[in-house]
Amino acid sequence: MAAPAADEAWCRETVPRVMELVSPRLTQRDVCALLAVSPWCYRALVANPRLWEVLDMREMKNAGDRLISALSLARYRHLKVLNLEFAQNIEDWHFVHLKEMSGISLENLEFLNLNACQKISDKGIEAITSLCPNLQGLSIYWIVGLTDLSIGHITKNCRQIVDLNLSGCKKISDKGMSLIANSYQGLKKLNITRCVKLTDGGLKEVLQRCSLLESLNLYALSSFTDKVYKDIGLLSNLTFLDLCGAQNLTDDGLVCISRCGGLTYLNLTWCVRVTDAGVIAIAQGCRSLELLSLFGIVAVTDACLEALSKSCSNSLRTLDVNGCVGIKRRSRDDLLKLFPLLSCFKVHS
């Protein structure tokens, strides 16, 4: 009789303790697999609320049905992060169904990733955001059918957004930017990569009203001009700026951007109108740069690197000057003499 009693004590006392120590180091999918090992494992894992604050359904098949099943379980009532990136078989009706189900609440959700969920439309965005009043971060990368209606739903339903990724949402216009500017003065991160309908006016509204921005991604947007690039200089907290492909950016715009003294990441790839004058202004104003790409800028010369070495030699770790034919001393050895901490010499392959 002693052995069964000892086994029961081990299961009751030791298993929960082991699960408490081990489970935080496992992926969520591994934790879910452990639920089936034994009733003791199941109870120990379900009793740990921190294990169920994240629901990772990235790349899952039949994700819509699985999501409904998962959110019906009590253990996900305090969910903080929901990742549906590249999830398959998830459509508007799944989100509408969640909205209509009694007892479903995502009021604790802080971050929602819907990247590349191509079957989601404005209707689905309205439904899911209505369940997430305290959402702080939303990523809807490459859901190309979304329009300004989605931005309206997001700004109406989720008033606390500080991180917004709209990359690849090609139908969003200046109207959407105006909604963002008027709703999210506390916005810290904005990615509008390839939002090709935007003009200077839409971005200007955001820059003038969202003054706390720390990260701004304008990758592959060639239509903006110095009229709006100059306003980037208003962002005193900015640390990350991607201007890859900014074909209308000139030295005048860069001089204003150089006021962002906290920049650590600056991508100027294919900013073909930039010359030494603009880069020297950046060198003088942005002395904490860790990454700088000048890839493909033919008008810059060794003079801009000399200026950069005087201010950024102790911080710069990534420098891409490939294709900068005006820079004659651009071998790895030459660059290491100016920037001894360099470990990466190519941002774009």
CSV table of C-alpha atoms in Angstrom, one decimal:
chain,number,residue,atom,x,y,z
A,1,MET,CA,0.0,0.0,0.0
A,2,ALA,CA,3.0,2.3,0.6
A,3,ALA,CA,4.1,2.3,-3.1
A,4,PRO,CA,0.7,3.5,-4.5
A,5,ALA,CA,0.5,6.2,-1.8
A,6,ALA,CA,4.1,7.3,-2.6
A,7,ASP,CA,3.2,7.4,-6.4
A,8,GLU,CA,0.1,9.5,-5.7
A,9,ALA,CA,2.1,11.9,-3.5
A,10,TRP,CA,4.7,12.2,-6.3
A,11,CYS,CA,2.1,13.0,-8.9
A,12,ARG,CA,0.2,15.4,-6.6
A,13,GLU,CA,3.3,17.3,-5.3
A,14,THR,CA,6.3,16.7,-7.6
A,15,VAL,CA,4.6,16.8,-11.1
A,16,PRO,CA,3.1,20.2,-10.6
A,17,ARG,CA,6.5,21.5,-9.4
A,18,VAL,CA,8.4,20.0,-12.3
A,19,MET,CA,5.8,21.4,-14.7
A,20,GLU,CA,6.1,24.8,-13.2
A,21,LEU,CA,9.8,24.8,-13.7
A,22,VAL,CA,9.9,23.2,-17.2
A,23,SER,CA,6.9,24.5,-19.0
A,24,PRO,CA,8.0,28.2,-19.3
A,25,ARG,CA,10.9,26.9,-21.4
A,26,LEU,CA,8.8,25.0,-23.8
A,27,THR,CA,6.9,26.2,-26.9
A,28,GLN,CA,3.2,26.6,-26.5
A,29,ARG,CA,2.7,23.7,-28.9
A,30,ASP,CA,4.9,21.4,-26.7
A,31,VAL,CA,2.9,22.5,-23.7
A,32,CYS,CA,-0.3,21.6,-25.4
A,33,ALA,CA,1.1,18.2,-26.2
A,34,LEU,CA,2.0,17.6,-22.5
A,35,LEU,CA,-1.7,18.1,-21.6
A,36,ALA,CA,-2.4,14.6,-22.9
A,37,VAL,CA,0.4,12.9,-20.9
A,38,SER,CA,-1.5,12.4,-17.7
A,39,PRO,CA,-4.3,14.0,-15.6
A,40,TRP,CA,-1.6,15.3,-13.2
A,41,CYS,CA,0.2,17.0,-16.1
A,42,TYR,CA,-3.0,18.4,-17.4
A,43,ARG,CA,-4.1,19.9,-14.1
A,44,ALA,CA,-0.6,21.2,-13.3
A,45,LEU,CA,-0.3,23.0,-16.7
A,46,VAL,CA,-3.9,24.4,-16.8
A,47,ALA,CA,-3.4,25.8,-13.3
A,48,ASN,CA,-0.6,28.0,-14.5
A,49,PRO,CA,-2.2,31.1,-16.1
A,50,ARG,CA,1.0,32.5,-17.5
A,51,LEU,CA,1.2,29.6,-20.0
A,52,TRP,CA,-2.1,30.6,-21.6
A,53,GLU,CA,-1.4,34.3,-22.1
A,54,VAL,CA,-0.1,33.5,-25.7
A,55,LEU,CA,-1.9,31.7,-28.4
A,56,ASP,CA,0.4,30.9,-31.3
A,57,MET,CA,-1.4,29.6,-34.4
A,58,ARG,CA,1.2,30.8,-36.9
A,59,GLU,CA,1.0,28.9,-40.2
A,60,MET,CA,-1.6,26.5,-38.8
A,61,LYS,CA,-4.1,24.8,-41.1
A,62,ASN,CA,-7.8,25.2,-40.3
A,63,ALA,CA,-6.8,28.1,-38.0
A,64,GLY,CA,-10.3,29.6,-37.9
A,65,ASP,CA,-12.0,26.5,-36.5
A,66,ARG,CA,-9.1,25.9,-34.1
A,67,LEU,CA,-9.3,29.5,-32.9
A,68,ILE,CA,-13.0,29.2,-32.1
A,69,SER,CA,-12.3,26.0,-30.2
A,70,ALA,CA,-9.4,27.4,-28.3
A,71,LEU,CA,-11.2,30.6,-27.2
A,72,SER,CA,-14.0,28.5,-25.9
A,73,LEU,CA,-11.7,27.1,-23.2
A,74,ALA,CA,-11.5,28.8,-19.9
A,75,ARG,CA,-7.7,28.8,-19.8
A,76,TYR,CA,-7.5,31.4,-22.6
A,77,ARG,CA,-9.7,33.9,-20.8
A,78,HIS,CA,-6.7,36.1,-20.0
A,79,LEU,CA,-5.1,35.9,-23.4
A,80,LYS,CA,-2.6,38.7,-24.1
A,81,VAL,CA,-1.0,37.7,-27.4
A,82,LEU,CA,-2.7,36.1,-30.4
A,83,ASN,CA,-0.5,35.2,-33.4
A,84,LEU,CA,-2.3,34.2,-36.6
A,85,GLU,CA,0.5,35.1,-39.0
A,86,PHE,CA,0.2,33.1,-42.3
A,87,ALA,CA,-2.6,31.0,-40.7
A,88,GLN,CA,-4.7,29.1,-43.2
A,89,ASN,CA,-8.4,28.8,-43.5
A,90,ILE,CA,-9.4,31.8,-41.4
A,91,GLU,CA,-12.1,34.0,-42.8
A,92,ASP,CA,-14.4,36.9,-41.8
A,93,TRP,CA,-17.1,34.6,-40.5
A,94,HIS,CA,-14.8,33.1,-37.9
A,95,PHE,CA,-14.3,36.5,-36.3
A,96,VAL,CA,-18.0,37.3,-36.7
A,97,HIS,CA,-18.9,34.1,-35.0
A,98,LEU,CA,-16.5,34.9,-32.1
A,99,LYS,CA,-18.2,38.2,-31.7
A,100,GLU,CA,-21.6,36.6,-31.5
A,101,MET,CA,-20.6,33.9,-29.1
A,102,SER,CA,-21.6,34.4,-25.5
A,103,GLY,CA,-18.8,34.4,-22.9
A,104,ILE,CA,-16.0,35.2,-25.4
A,105,SER,CA,-13.9,38.1,-24.3
A,106,LEU,CA,-10.5,39.3,-25.4
A,107,GLU,CA,-10.4,42.4,-23.2
A,108,ASN,CA,-6.9,41.4,-22.0
A,109,LEU,CA,-5.5,41.0,-25.5
A,110,GLU,CA,-2.5,43.4,-26.0
A,111,PHE,CA,-1.1,42.2,-29.4
A,112,LEU,CA,-2.8,40.7,-32.4
A,113,ASN,CA,-0.9,39.5,-35.5
A,114,LEU,CA,-3.0,38.9,-38.6
A,115,ASN,CA,-0.2,39.1,-41.1
A,116,ALA,CA,-1.0,37.7,-44.5
A,117,CYS,CA,-4.5,36.5,-43.5
A,118,GLN,CA,-5.6,37.3,-47.0
A,119,LYS,CA,-9.3,36.2,-46.6
A,120,ILE,CA,-9.9,38.8,-44.0
A,121,SER,CA,-11.8,41.9,-45.1
A,122,ASP,CA,-12.9,45.1,-43.5
A,123,LYS,CA,-15.9,43.1,-42.1
A,124,GLY,CA,-13.5,40.7,-40.3
A,125,ILE,CA,-11.4,43.5,-38.9
A,126,GLU,CA,-14.5,45.2,-37.5
A,127,ALA,CA,-15.6,42.0,-35.7
A,128,ILE,CA,-12.2,41.0,-34.2
A,129,THR,CA,-11.3,44.5,-33.1
A,130,SER,CA,-14.6,44.9,-31.3
A,131,LEU,CA,-13.5,42.2,-29.0
A,132,CYS,CA,-10.1,43.8,-28.2
A,133,PRO,CA,-10.7,47.2,-26.5
A,134,ASN,CA,-7.3,47.2,-24.8
A,135,LEU,CA,-5.2,46.2,-27.8
A,136,GLN,CA,-1.9,47.9,-27.9
A,137,GLY,CA,-0.3,46.3,-31.0
A,138,LEU,CA,-1.8,45.3,-34.3
A,139,SER,CA,-0.1,43.9,-37.4
A,140,ILE,CA,-2.1,43.4,-40.6
A,141,TYR,CA,0.8,43.1,-43.1
A,142,TRP,CA,-0.1,42.2,-46.6
A,143,ILE,CA,-3.9,41.9,-46.2
A,144,VAL,CA,-4.2,43.7,-49.5
A,145,GLY,CA,-8.0,44.0,-49.6
A,146,LEU,CA,-8.3,46.1,-46.5
A,147,THR,CA,-9.4,49.7,-47.0
A,148,ASP,CA,-9.8,52.9,-44.9
A,149,LEU,CA,-12.9,51.3,-43.4
A,150,SER,CA,-10.6,48.9,-41.5
A,151,ILE,CA,-8.7,51.9,-40.1
A,152,GLY,CA,-12.0,53.4,-39.0
A,153,HIS,CA,-12.9,50.2,-37.2
A,154,ILE,CA,-9.5,49.9,-35.5
A,155,THR,CA,-9.5,53.5,-34.3
A,156,LYS,CA,-13.0,53.2,-33.0
A,157,ASN,CA,-12.7,49.9,-31.2
A,158,CYS,CA,-9.0,50.0,-30.1
A,159,ARG,CA,-8.1,53.3,-28.5
A,160,GLN,CA,-4.8,52.3,-27.0
A,161,ILE,CA,-2.8,51.3,-30.0
A,162,VAL,CA,0.9,52.2,-29.8
A,163,ASP,CA,2.3,49.8,-32.5
A,164,LEU,CA,0.6,49.6,-35.9
A,165,ASN,CA,1.9,47.6,-38.9
A,166,LEU,CA,0.0,48.3,-42.2
A,167,SER,CA,2.7,47.1,-44.5
A,168,GLY,CA,1.4,46.1,-47.9
A,169,CYS,CA,-2.1,47.4,-47.3
A,170,LYS,CA,-2.2,49.1,-50.7
A,171,LYS,CA,-5.8,50.4,-50.5
A,172,ILE,CA,-5.3,52.6,-47.4
A,173,SER,CA,-5.2,56.3,-48.3
A,174,ASP,CA,-4.7,59.6,-46.6
A,175,LYS,CA,-8.1,59.3,-45.1
A,176,GLY,CA,-6.8,56.4,-43.1
A,177,MET,CA,-3.7,58.3,-42.0
A,178,SER,CA,-6.0,61.1,-40.8
A,179,LEU,CA,-7.9,58.7,-38.6
A,180,ILE,CA,-4.6,57.4,-37.2
A,181,ALA,CA,-3.3,60.9,-36.6
A,182,ASN,CA,-6.5,62.0,-34.8
A,183,SER,CA,-6.8,58.8,-32.7
A,184,TYR,CA,-3.3,57.8,-31.7
A,185,GLN,CA,-1.2,60.7,-30.5
A,186,GLY,CA,0.7,58.1,-28.3
A,187,LEU,CA,1.7,56.0,-31.3
A,188,LYS,CA,5.3,54.7,-31.0
A,189,LYS,CA,5.7,52.4,-34.0
A,190,LEU,CA,4.2,52.8,-37.5
A,191,ASN,CA,5.0,50.7,-40.6
A,192,ILE,CA,3.4,51.8,-43.8
A,193,THR,CA,5.7,50.0,-46.2
A,194,ARG,CA,4.2,49.8,-49.8
A,195,CYS,CA,1.0,51.8,-48.8
A,196,VAL,CA,1.3,53.3,-52.3
A,197,LYS,CA,-1.9,55.5,-52.2
A,198,LEU,CA,-0.4,57.7,-49.5
A,199,THR,CA,0.7,61.3,-50.3
A,200,ASP,CA,2.7,63.9,-48.4
A,201,GLY,CA,-0.5,65.3,-46.9
A,202,GLY,CA,-1.5,62.0,-45.2
A,203,LEU,CA,1.9,61.3,-43.7
A,204,LYS,CA,2.3,65.0,-42.7
A,205,GLU,CA,-0.8,64.7,-40.5
A,206,VAL,CA,0.7,61.7,-38.7
A,207,LEU,CA,4.1,63.3,-38.2
A,208,GLN,CA,2.7,66.5,-36.8
A,209,ARG,CA,0.2,64.8,-34.4
A,210,CYS,CA,2.1,61.5,-33.4
A,211,SER,CA,5.1,63.2,-32.0
A,212,LEU,CA,6.1,60.2,-29.8
A,213,LEU,CA,7.0,57.9,-32.7
A,214,GLU,CA,10.1,55.9,-32.1
A,215,SER,CA,10.0,53.7,-35.2
A,216,LEU,CA,8.9,54.8,-38.7
A,217,ASN,CA,9.1,52.4,-41.7
A,218,LEU,CA,8.5,54.1,-45.1
A,219,TYR,CA,10.2,51.3,-47.1
A,220,ALA,CA,9.4,51.3,-50.9
A,221,LEU,CA,7.4,54.5,-50.9
A,222,SER,CA,8.8,56.7,-53.7
A,223,SER,CA,6.2,59.4,-54.0
A,224,PHE,CA,6.9,61.4,-50.8
A,225,THR,CA,8.9,64.6,-51.1
A,226,ASP,CA,11.0,66.8,-48.9
A,227,LYS,CA,7.8,68.6,-47.9
A,228,VAL,CA,7.0,65.8,-45.6
A,229,TYR,CA,10.5,64.3,-45.0
A,230,LYS,CA,11.4,67.6,-43.3
A,231,ASP,CA,8.7,67.0,-40.7
A,232,ILE,CA,10.4,63.8,-39.6
A,233,GLY,CA,12.8,66.1,-37.8
A,234,LEU,CA,9.9,66.8,-35.4
A,235,LEU,CA,10.2,63.3,-34.0
A,236,SER,CA,12.6,63.7,-31.1
A,237,ASN,CA,12.1,60.1,-29.9
A,238,LEU,CA,12.8,58.5,-33.2
A,239,THR,CA,15.4,55.6,-33.2
A,240,PHE,CA,14.4,53.6,-36.3
A,241,LEU,CA,13.8,55.1,-39.7
A,242,ASP,CA,13.6,53.2,-43.0
A,243,LEU,CA,13.6,55.3,-46.1
A,244,CYS,CA,14.7,52.7,-48.6
A,245,GLY,CA,13.6,53.8,-52.1
A,246,ALA,CA,12.9,57.4,-51.2
A,247,GLN,CA,13.7,58.7,-54.6
A,248,ASN,CA,12.7,62.3,-53.9
A,249,LEU,CA,14.6,62.7,-50.7
A,250,THR,CA,17.3,65.4,-51.0
A,251,ASP,CA,20.0,66.7,-48.8
A,252,ASP,CA,17.6,69.4,-47.5
A,253,GLY,CA,15.3,66.7,-46.2
A,254,LEU,CA,18.2,64.8,-44.6
A,255,VAL,CA,19.4,68.0,-42.8
A,256,CYS,CA,16.0,68.2,-41.1
A,257,ILE,CA,16.1,64.4,-40.3
A,258,SER,CA,19.5,64.9,-38.7
A,259,ARG,CA,17.6,66.6,-35.8
A,260,CYS,CA,16.5,63.1,-34.7
A,261,GLY,CA,19.6,62.8,-32.5
A,262,GLY,CA,18.6,59.4,-31.1
A,263,LEU,CA,18.5,57.5,-34.4
A,264,THR,CA,20.2,54.2,-34.2
A,265,TYR,CA,18.9,52.6,-37.5
A,266,LEU,CA,18.8,54.6,-40.8
A,267,ASN,CA,18.2,52.9,-44.1
A,268,LEU,CA,18.9,55.3,-47.1
A,269,THR,CA,19.2,52.5,-49.7
A,270,TRP,CA,18.5,53.9,-53.2
A,271,CYS,CA,17.9,57.4,-52.0
A,272,VAL,CA,19.5,58.5,-55.2
A,273,ARG,CA,19.3,62.3,-54.8
A,274,VAL,CA,21.4,62.3,-51.6
A,275,THR,CA,24.9,63.6,-51.7
A,276,ASP,CA,27.8,64.0,-49.2
A,277,ALA,CA,26.1,67.1,-47.7
A,278,GLY,CA,23.1,65.2,-46.5
A,279,VAL,CA,25.1,62.3,-45.0
A,280,ILE,CA,27.5,64.7,-43.3
A,281,ALA,CA,24.5,66.4,-41.7
A,282,ILE,CA,23.4,63.0,-40.4
A,283,ALA,CA,26.9,62.3,-39.1
A,284,GLN,CA,26.9,65.6,-37.2
A,285,GLY,CA,23.4,65.2,-35.8
A,286,CYS,CA,22.9,61.4,-35.2
A,287,ARG,CA,25.9,60.3,-33.2
A,288,SER,CA,24.4,57.0,-32.0
A,289,LEU,CA,23.9,55.2,-35.3
A,290,GLU,CA,24.3,51.5,-35.2
A,291,LEU,CA,23.1,50.7,-38.7
A,292,LEU,CA,23.4,52.8,-41.8
A,293,SER,CA,22.7,51.8,-45.4
A,294,LEU,CA,23.9,54.0,-48.3
A,295,PHE,CA,23.5,51.2,-50.8
A,296,GLY,CA,23.2,52.4,-54.4
A,297,ILE,CA,23.8,56.1,-53.7
A,298,VAL,CA,26.3,57.0,-56.4
A,299,ALA,CA,26.8,60.7,-55.4
A,300,VAL,CA,28.4,60.1,-52.0
A,301,THR,CA,32.2,60.0,-51.6
A,302,ASP,CA,34.8,59.1,-49.1
A,303,ALA,CA,34.2,62.5,-47.5
A,304,CYS,CA,30.9,61.4,-45.9
A,305,LEU,CA,32.6,58.3,-44.4
A,306,GLU,CA,35.3,60.5,-42.9
A,307,ALA,CA,32.6,62.6,-41.3
A,308,LEU,CA,30.8,59.6,-40.0
A,309,SER,CA,34.0,58.1,-38.5
A,310,LYS,CA,34.4,61.2,-36.4
A,311,SER,CA,31.0,60.8,-34.8
A,312,CYS,CA,29.9,57.2,-35.1
A,313,SER,CA,33.1,55.1,-35.0
A,314,ASN,CA,32.2,53.8,-31.6
A,315,SER,CA,28.6,52.9,-32.4
A,316,LEU,CA,28.3,51.8,-36.0
A,317,ARG,CA,28.1,48.1,-36.4
A,318,THR,CA,26.4,47.7,-39.8
A,319,LEU,CA,27.4,49.8,-42.8
A,320,ASP,CA,26.3,49.1,-46.4
A,321,VAL,CA,28.1,51.1,-49.0
A,322,ASN,CA,27.8,48.6,-51.8
A,323,GLY,CA,27.1,50.3,-55.1
A,324,CYS,CA,28.4,53.6,-53.9
A,325,VAL,CA,30.9,54.0,-56.7
A,326,GLY,CA,31.9,57.5,-55.5
A,327,ILE,CA,33.4,55.9,-52.4
A,328,LYS,CA,36.8,54.7,-53.5
A,329,ARG,CA,38.0,53.2,-50.2
A,330,ARG,CA,35.1,50.8,-49.4
A,331,SER,CA,36.8,47.4,-49.0
A,332,ARG,CA,36.2,45.6,-45.7
A,333,ASP,CA,39.7,46.6,-44.4
A,334,ASP,CA,39.2,50.2,-45.4
A,335,LEU,CA,35.9,50.4,-43.6
A,336,LEU,CA,37.2,48.7,-40.4
A,337,LYS,CA,40.0,51.3,-40.2
A,338,LEU,CA,37.2,54.0,-39.9
A,339,PHE,CA,34.7,51.9,-38.0
A,340,PRO,CA,36.4,49.2,-35.9
A,341,LEU,CA,33.2,47.8,-34.5
A,342,LEU,CA,31.7,46.9,-37.9
A,343,SER,CA,30.5,43.3,-38.1
A,344,CYS,CA,28.1,43.5,-41.0
A,345,PHE,CA,28.8,45.1,-44.4
A,346,LYS,CA,25.6,44.3,-46.3
A,347,VAL,CA,22.0,45.2,-45.5
A,348,HIS,CA,20.7,44.3,-49.0
A,349,SER,CA,21.7,41.3,-51.0
